[in-house]
Structures are given as structure tokens and as C-alpha cells.
Amino acid sequence: NRVLVTGGAGFIGSHLVDYLLGRGFQVRVVDNLSSGRLEHVSHHFGSELFEFVKGDLKNPEVALKAVEDVDTVFHLAANPEVRLSVTEPAVHFNENLLATFNLLEACRRKGGVELFVFASSSTVYGDASVLPTPETHEIKPISVYGASKAGCEALLSSYSHLYGFKGVSLRYANIVGPRLRHGVIYDFIMKLSRNPGELEILGDGSQRKSYLHVSDAVEATVTVAEKSSSTYDCFNVGNEDWVTVAEIADIVSRAMGVKPLYRFLSTVKDGRGWPGDVKLMLLSIEKIKKLGWAPRLSSREAVEETARALVRELGL
Ligand code: NAD
């Protein structure tokens, strides 16, 4: 039983790798280290169960080698910076859609893969008209990042129907925890470490979203991999509460022991952080709960825990 984790040196991927190795699976990581870090997986070097391949999935040859002798794929490699797609849509087309296409093609050509799990995102819904948003809600992304994830889901649906493996897409809410190196919590910590007296907040601070601790996200991912029975399916993976960006600013400031002045940079319509930022995000998790999974930490607890962990980890 060899498992491939693409993006396994990244934030979520490396926690998934820890979990899978802890349960005795043989794990191959393929990662180009664009945002991932070797130090997230280097504690497994020397383990017979662990193989690390530095490679870029935009190259079809790398994708073909990646799936060799593999029966389960967790595909997490992507560029996760939603904001970037406003100015550089091609990055999300290439890193997300093209890389995913290459990997699916590799599965088709090699054979042997039985299950393909894809890390999708809540951003596929865009500005949802129903909150909490169920999986049956229409897909109307408002960022190229969200569009690239929706495109990958559609490719996976068709490949799993055509080529004999099961596919499942996980629409993650904001995932947070140790090793996180992007998103609002990390951004606030970096800004406050440079200037503890003032914090620039993108948007009006009222953006409200759901956050899930990475330990819960990993358990959800493995639960779905084990229990999803359809040829292709998708599941929301999130929390039942949400917090505002202004609340996150308070939590991070407290974790760092500072009391900054907040400066809101609200230049985009409705107080969003940037064009393409979804202002309100809360996913319905009724479907995945039926598989026996539920979050242990609330959004607020996950954000607090992450702020404390990152302050420790970054030596601040
Ligand atoms: P991350 O940046 O830490 O991990 C992505 C990993 O993929 C990195 O290690 C990077 O080096 C690698 N990678 C990128 N392009 C690659 C390529 N072409 N070939 C090989 N490796 C490549 O981000 P993350 O937060 O751990 O996200 C993991 C996955 O979950 C991504 O697909 C992301 O879009 C998705 N996701 C994350 C969140 C979140 O809140 N963190 C929410 C929704 C979806």
C-alpha cells in the first residue's frame, strides 16, 4: 500500500504525512518546494516507509513517476495564495489546473491508482447565497484560484467516471495550525513582528469566515478517504462557527502580547480584503458528519491555538 502525497512538504500535506506514517503507510511525497519546506518532513528522513521526491507536477514526466506503484493519491500540491490570482491568473492555471491534469493523466496512463483525493476549497462557491453552504449549492467562483479548484474538481469527476478509480474532492474552509506560512494569521504575525505599534488590516475587518485546525482537517481527509463509497463525490470540510478578521487581529495581538492601532485598508467593494475575496464563508458540514467525523476545535479555538503555535515556532 503506497500512498502519494503531492505537496507533502507544505502545511496541510506535511501534517497528513505525519499522520499516515504514524499509521504505518508507505508514503511518497512529491513536492517542488515552491512554498513547502524540507524541514516540515525532514524528521522522516531515514524511515523505510518514507520517500521524498523533489519534482514539479507541471512536468508530465514527474507526474508519471509520482504515481508509480501507488494505490492512493492525496493531491495537495497547488499555489494556495488566493490573492495572487488577481494579478497573476496564469499561476493558478498552471500550478493548479495544469499540474492536476498531468497527475490525472499519469493515473490514467499508469493504471493501479484506486483512489484520488483532491484538496479543493470553499472558494469554488464564490459569494454563496446560502449559509451554511451545502455541497449542492451552485459553483460560481469569484477568484481565478476558486475557478482553478472548480476546474480540477470537474476533471477529477470525469476521470474517475471514465478510468476506473474513485475520486473525491474536499472543499476545505480556512485550515490553520502549526507550520502555516500563508493567510491572515501568518500575515498579521509578520506585520506585528515588524511593527508592534500598528496593524494594517486588509478590508474593513468584518469579513467573517470559518477556520479549521489542521489536525481536524487531516482526520476529515482520512475519514473521507476510508469511507466515501461513490465513484466520485465531494465534501465540505469546515467548522460550525466563524470569526471575523477584526477578531483574528485581537487574537493575534494577544498571542504576541502587543496592543497595536488598527489601520483598515478598505479599498475594495463591501469591505473585502482584495478583489475576489469572499466576504462571508461558512460551510455546511452535515454531509461529512454522516461519515462519523466532527471538528474537535471551534474556529475561535483553532485560530487561538494557531496564533500561539506560530509565535512559538517563529521564535517571536
Ligand atoms: P502549501 O503552500 O503549504 O502547500 C502546497 C505544497 O505544494 C507546497 O509544499 C508546494 O511546494 C507544493 N507545490 C506547489 N506547486 C507544486 C508543483 N507544481 N509541483 C509540486 N509541488 C508543488 O499550502 P497548504 O495550505 O498546505 O495547501 C494544501 C492544499 O490545500 C492546496 O491545494 C490548497 O489550495 C488547498 N487548500 C488549502 C487551504 C488552507 O486554508 N490552507 C484551504 C483550502 C484549500
XYZ file of C-alpha atoms and ligand atoms in Angstrom:
360
model
C 0.000 0.000 0.000
C 1.924 3.043 -1.175
C 0.348 6.446 -0.751
C 1.344 9.528 -2.766
C 1.040 12.921 -1.093
C 1.672 15.739 -3.554
C 2.550 18.984 -1.804
C 3.585 16.842 1.171
C 6.250 19.326 2.280
C 3.605 22.027 2.586
C 1.443 22.992 5.528
C -1.525 20.575 5.334
C 0.442 17.974 3.367
C 3.179 17.582 5.966
C 0.635 17.042 8.753
C -1.098 14.433 6.596
C 2.264 12.738 6.016
C 2.931 12.621 9.792
C -0.487 11.036 10.307
C -0.130 8.434 7.532
C 3.403 7.388 8.524
C 2.222 7.138 12.130
C -0.285 4.556 10.937
C 2.280 2.508 9.066
C 1.538 3.536 5.482
C 4.311 3.756 2.922
C 4.334 7.370 1.820
C 5.886 9.086 -1.203
C 5.962 12.873 -1.200
C 6.354 14.789 -4.446
C 6.896 18.496 -3.923
C 8.749 21.205 -5.853
C 9.405 23.120 -2.606
C 7.954 26.315 -4.074
C 6.108 27.088 -0.838
C 6.793 23.824 1.003
C 9.810 23.300 3.235
C 12.057 20.301 3.650
C 12.150 20.896 7.399
C 8.443 20.001 7.544
C 9.254 16.424 6.547
C 12.963 16.031 7.334
C 12.160 14.247 10.632
C 11.068 11.278 8.472
C 14.317 11.034 6.507
C 15.825 7.620 7.158
C 12.438 5.956 7.663
C 11.945 2.974 5.350
C 8.340 3.983 4.904
C 9.147 7.453 3.615
C 10.306 8.629 0.196
C 10.805 12.260 -0.806
C 10.956 13.298 -4.452
C 11.687 16.881 -5.386
C 9.744 17.440 -8.582
C 7.357 19.742 -10.347
C 3.995 18.348 -11.421
C 3.789 20.839 -14.255
C 6.176 18.374 -15.903
C 4.184 15.314 -17.151
C 7.228 13.037 -16.693
C 7.384 13.937 -12.993
C 3.664 13.147 -12.680
C 4.158 9.742 -14.321
C 6.953 8.808 -11.908
C 4.962 10.159 -8.968
C 2.135 7.642 -9.365
C 4.325 4.588 -9.977
C 3.280 1.699 -7.646
C 0.816 3.949 -5.864
C -2.760 2.973 -4.986
C -3.914 6.141 -3.210
C -3.221 9.743 -4.203
C -3.718 12.736 -1.924
C -3.250 15.676 -4.268
C -2.461 18.794 -2.246
C 0.197 20.441 -4.406
C -1.027 23.837 -5.553
C -0.421 27.503 -5.184
C -2.685 28.374 -2.239
C -2.437 32.199 -2.358
C -5.947 33.288 -3.345
C -4.858 36.929 -3.534
C -2.233 36.226 -6.168
C -4.811 35.210 -8.753
C -5.994 38.811 -9.097
C -2.692 39.911 -10.559
C -1.324 36.591 -11.860
C -4.117 34.320 -13.062
C -1.650 32.195 -15.049
C -0.013 30.961 -11.830
C -3.238 29.349 -10.691
C -3.960 27.984 -14.139
C -0.546 26.314 -14.274
C 0.094 25.255 -10.662
C -3.446 24.112 -10.023
C -5.186 23.100 -13.246
C -2.269 22.015 -15.416
C -0.485 20.160 -12.595
C -3.739 18.370 -11.684
C -4.365 17.450 -15.308
C -0.853 15.995 -15.550
C -1.394 13.927 -12.423
C -4.777 12.617 -13.605
C -3.273 11.770 -16.987
C -0.488 9.907 -15.203
C -3.100 7.903 -13.244
C -4.915 7.062 -16.479
C -1.761 6.019 -18.304
C -0.110 4.048 -15.484
C -3.206 2.362 -14.008
C -3.068 0.967 -10.468
C -4.413 4.007 -8.622
C -7.639 3.149 -6.799
C -8.427 6.402 -5.006
C -7.637 10.035 -5.819
C -8.350 12.619 -3.097
C -8.224 16.259 -4.193
C -7.701 19.291 -1.936
C -10.345 21.704 -3.179
C -11.586 24.839 -1.495
C -14.629 26.698 -0.200
C -13.758 29.378 -2.780
C -15.461 27.290 -5.501
C -18.816 28.661 -4.219
C -17.868 32.334 -4.577
C -20.363 34.603 -2.759
C -22.717 31.828 -1.655
C -26.401 32.694 -1.393
C -26.973 30.081 1.326
C -25.036 29.940 4.625
C -24.038 27.437 5.897
C -23.397 26.445 2.275
C -24.188 22.834 1.320
C -22.312 20.871 -1.351
C -25.391 21.126 -3.613
C -25.010 24.928 -3.840
C -24.081 26.186 -7.296
C -20.412 26.658 -8.133
C -19.719 30.312 -9.009
C -16.123 31.201 -8.101
C -15.175 34.890 -7.923
C -11.386 34.352 -8.000
C -9.210 32.558 -10.551
C -7.951 30.456 -7.633
C -11.540 29.299 -6.948
C -12.065 28.727 -10.656
C -8.914 26.607 -10.870
C -10.155 24.434 -7.975
C -13.603 24.073 -9.591
C -11.902 23.067 -12.847
C -9.805 20.437 -11.060
C -12.931 19.022 -9.402
C -14.620 18.716 -12.785
C -11.586 16.978 -14.288
C -11.436 14.551 -11.362
C -15.154 13.794 -11.672
C -14.751 12.884 -15.340
C -11.505 10.906 -14.873
C -12.954 8.862 -12.033
C -16.040 8.033 -14.080
C -14.002 7.087 -17.137
C -10.835 5.428 -15.919
C -11.653 3.088 -13.063
C -10.574 4.896 -9.887
C -12.594 6.556 -7.156
C -12.321 10.323 -6.845
C -13.230 12.669 -4.035
C -12.883 16.435 -3.663
C -12.599 18.037 -0.240
C -13.745 21.645 -0.122
C -11.648 22.931 2.749
C -12.581 26.042 4.733
C -9.566 28.028 6.018
C -7.198 25.477 7.505
C -4.854 26.714 10.243
C -2.274 25.303 12.623
C 1.469 24.860 13.173
C 3.678 25.258 10.041
C 1.145 27.610 8.409
C 3.002 30.106 6.213
C 0.242 31.998 4.401
C -3.141 33.595 5.087
C -4.403 36.170 7.553
C -2.949 34.824 10.834
C 0.568 34.482 9.423
C 0.260 37.860 7.681
C -0.734 39.595 10.952
C 2.099 37.921 12.883
C 4.648 39.017 10.282
C 3.345 42.594 10.235
C 3.279 42.846 14.039
C 6.776 41.439 14.380
C 7.983 44.265 12.100
C 5.849 46.951 13.752
C 4.110 46.060 17.049
C 2.531 49.526 17.252
C 0.307 49.323 14.194
C -1.512 46.638 12.241
C -2.667 47.119 8.676
C -5.843 45.106 8.081
C -6.945 44.390 4.514
C -10.673 45.168 4.195
C -12.950 46.579 6.881
C -12.330 43.704 9.322
C -15.918 42.465 9.161
C -15.134 39.618 6.736
C -16.387 36.545 8.583
C -15.169 33.030 7.826
C -14.840 29.566 9.244
C -11.463 28.132 10.329
C -10.498 24.536 10.970
C -7.464 23.243 12.844
C -5.153 21.186 10.638
C -5.395 18.170 12.993
C -9.172 18.151 12.378
C -8.617 18.668 8.641
C -6.260 15.674 8.453
C -8.740 13.449 10.284
C -11.519 14.609 7.971
C -9.336 13.862 4.940
C -8.522 10.347 6.088
C -12.133 9.658 7.142
C -13.399 10.581 3.687
C -10.653 8.551 2.001
C -11.672 5.493 4.025
C -15.431 5.864 3.928
C -16.555 7.634 0.760
C -18.175 4.962 -1.389
C -19.231 6.701 -4.634
C -17.232 6.712 -7.841
C -16.935 10.457 -7.395
C -18.121 12.702 -4.578
C -17.328 15.993 -2.874
C -17.420 17.002 0.796
C -17.199 20.306 2.639
C -14.567 20.263 5.404
C -15.021 23.132 7.819
C -16.294 24.305 11.160
C -19.677 25.157 12.622
C -18.747 28.658 13.791
C -16.907 31.555 12.190
C -14.813 34.521 13.252
C -14.236 37.984 11.787
C -10.916 39.333 10.596
C -11.094 42.005 13.342
C -11.457 39.218 15.958
C -8.430 37.481 14.459
C -6.472 40.723 14.801
C -7.393 40.781 18.515
C -6.428 37.120 18.997
C -3.067 37.504 17.238
C -2.253 40.726 19.103
C -2.985 38.993 22.409
C -0.812 35.997 21.474
C 2.052 38.379 20.694
C 1.479 40.482 23.812
C 1.038 43.731 21.833
C -1.697 46.388 21.577
C -1.427 47.857 18.075
C -3.548 50.544 16.459
C -5.592 49.023 13.661
C -5.417 50.655 10.247
C -8.107 49.316 7.904
C -7.181 49.324 4.235
C -10.675 49.193 2.820
C -10.457 49.967 -0.872
C -12.479 47.090 -2.328
C -16.290 46.957 -2.510
C -18.184 45.800 0.624
C -15.029 45.974 2.759
C -13.454 42.864 1.211
C -9.724 42.326 1.669
C -8.949 42.255 -2.060
C -10.879 41.788 -5.321
C -12.045 38.170 -5.357
C -12.042 37.853 -1.554
C -15.177 36.029 -0.367
C -16.623 38.102 2.461
C -18.735 35.520 4.279
C -17.831 31.833 4.369
C -19.476 29.134 6.426
C -19.774 25.614 5.021
C -22.466 23.121 5.924
C -20.678 20.028 7.256
C -23.772 17.829 7.619
C -22.637 15.528 4.801
C -19.194 14.695 6.196
C -20.613 14.380 9.727
C -22.669 11.450 8.447
C -19.342 9.638 7.858
C -18.596 9.947 11.570
C -16.266 12.980 11.577
C -16.774 16.197 13.545
C -14.372 19.044 14.385
C -12.791 18.964 17.853
C -11.795 22.640 17.982
C -14.077 25.567 17.089
C -12.964 28.270 14.646
C -12.045 30.575 17.515
C -10.082 27.847 19.338
C -8.293 26.869 16.124
C -7.251 30.488 15.467
C -6.097 30.985 19.083
C -4.139 27.729 19.094
C -2.530 28.604 15.733
C -1.539 32.123 16.787
C 0.167 30.724 19.907
C 1.841 27.898 17.952
C 3.210 30.215 15.252
C 4.541 32.751 17.756
C 6.436 29.873 19.438
C 7.541 28.305 16.149
C 8.849 31.574 14.714
C 10.640 32.406 17.969
C 8.785 35.727 18.438
P 1.163 24.954 0.999
O 1.618 26.030 0.077
O 1.786 24.877 2.322
O 1.280 23.541 0.290
C 1.297 23.357 -1.115
C 2.509 22.498 -1.436
O 2.505 22.178 -2.827
C 3.834 23.192 -1.143
O 4.650 22.312 -0.396
C 4.415 23.473 -2.521
O 5.824 23.494 -2.501
C 3.835 22.344 -3.333
N 3.690 22.637 -4.772
C 3.138 23.745 -5.323
N 3.164 23.662 -6.669
C 3.744 22.467 -6.964
C 4.061 21.814 -8.192
N 3.797 22.376 -9.373
N 4.666 20.601 -8.142
C 4.960 20.029 -6.942
N 4.677 20.605 -5.765
C 4.086 21.812 -5.768
O -0.422 25.131 1.144
P -1.468 24.365 2.069
O -2.177 25.395 2.845
O -0.846 23.222 2.767
O -2.479 23.834 0.988
C -2.527 22.482 0.578
C -3.669 22.297 -0.415
O -4.915 22.588 0.216
C -3.591 23.223 -1.625
O -4.078 22.536 -2.739
C -4.519 24.357 -1.261
O -5.010 25.019 -2.399
C -5.596 23.587 -0.514
N -6.369 24.416 0.421
C -5.750 24.988 1.500
C -6.494 25.753 2.383
C -5.866 26.414 3.592
O -6.567 27.167 4.280
N -4.613 26.173 3.930
C -7.863 25.945 2.169
C -8.462 25.364 1.055
C -7.699 24.583 0.199
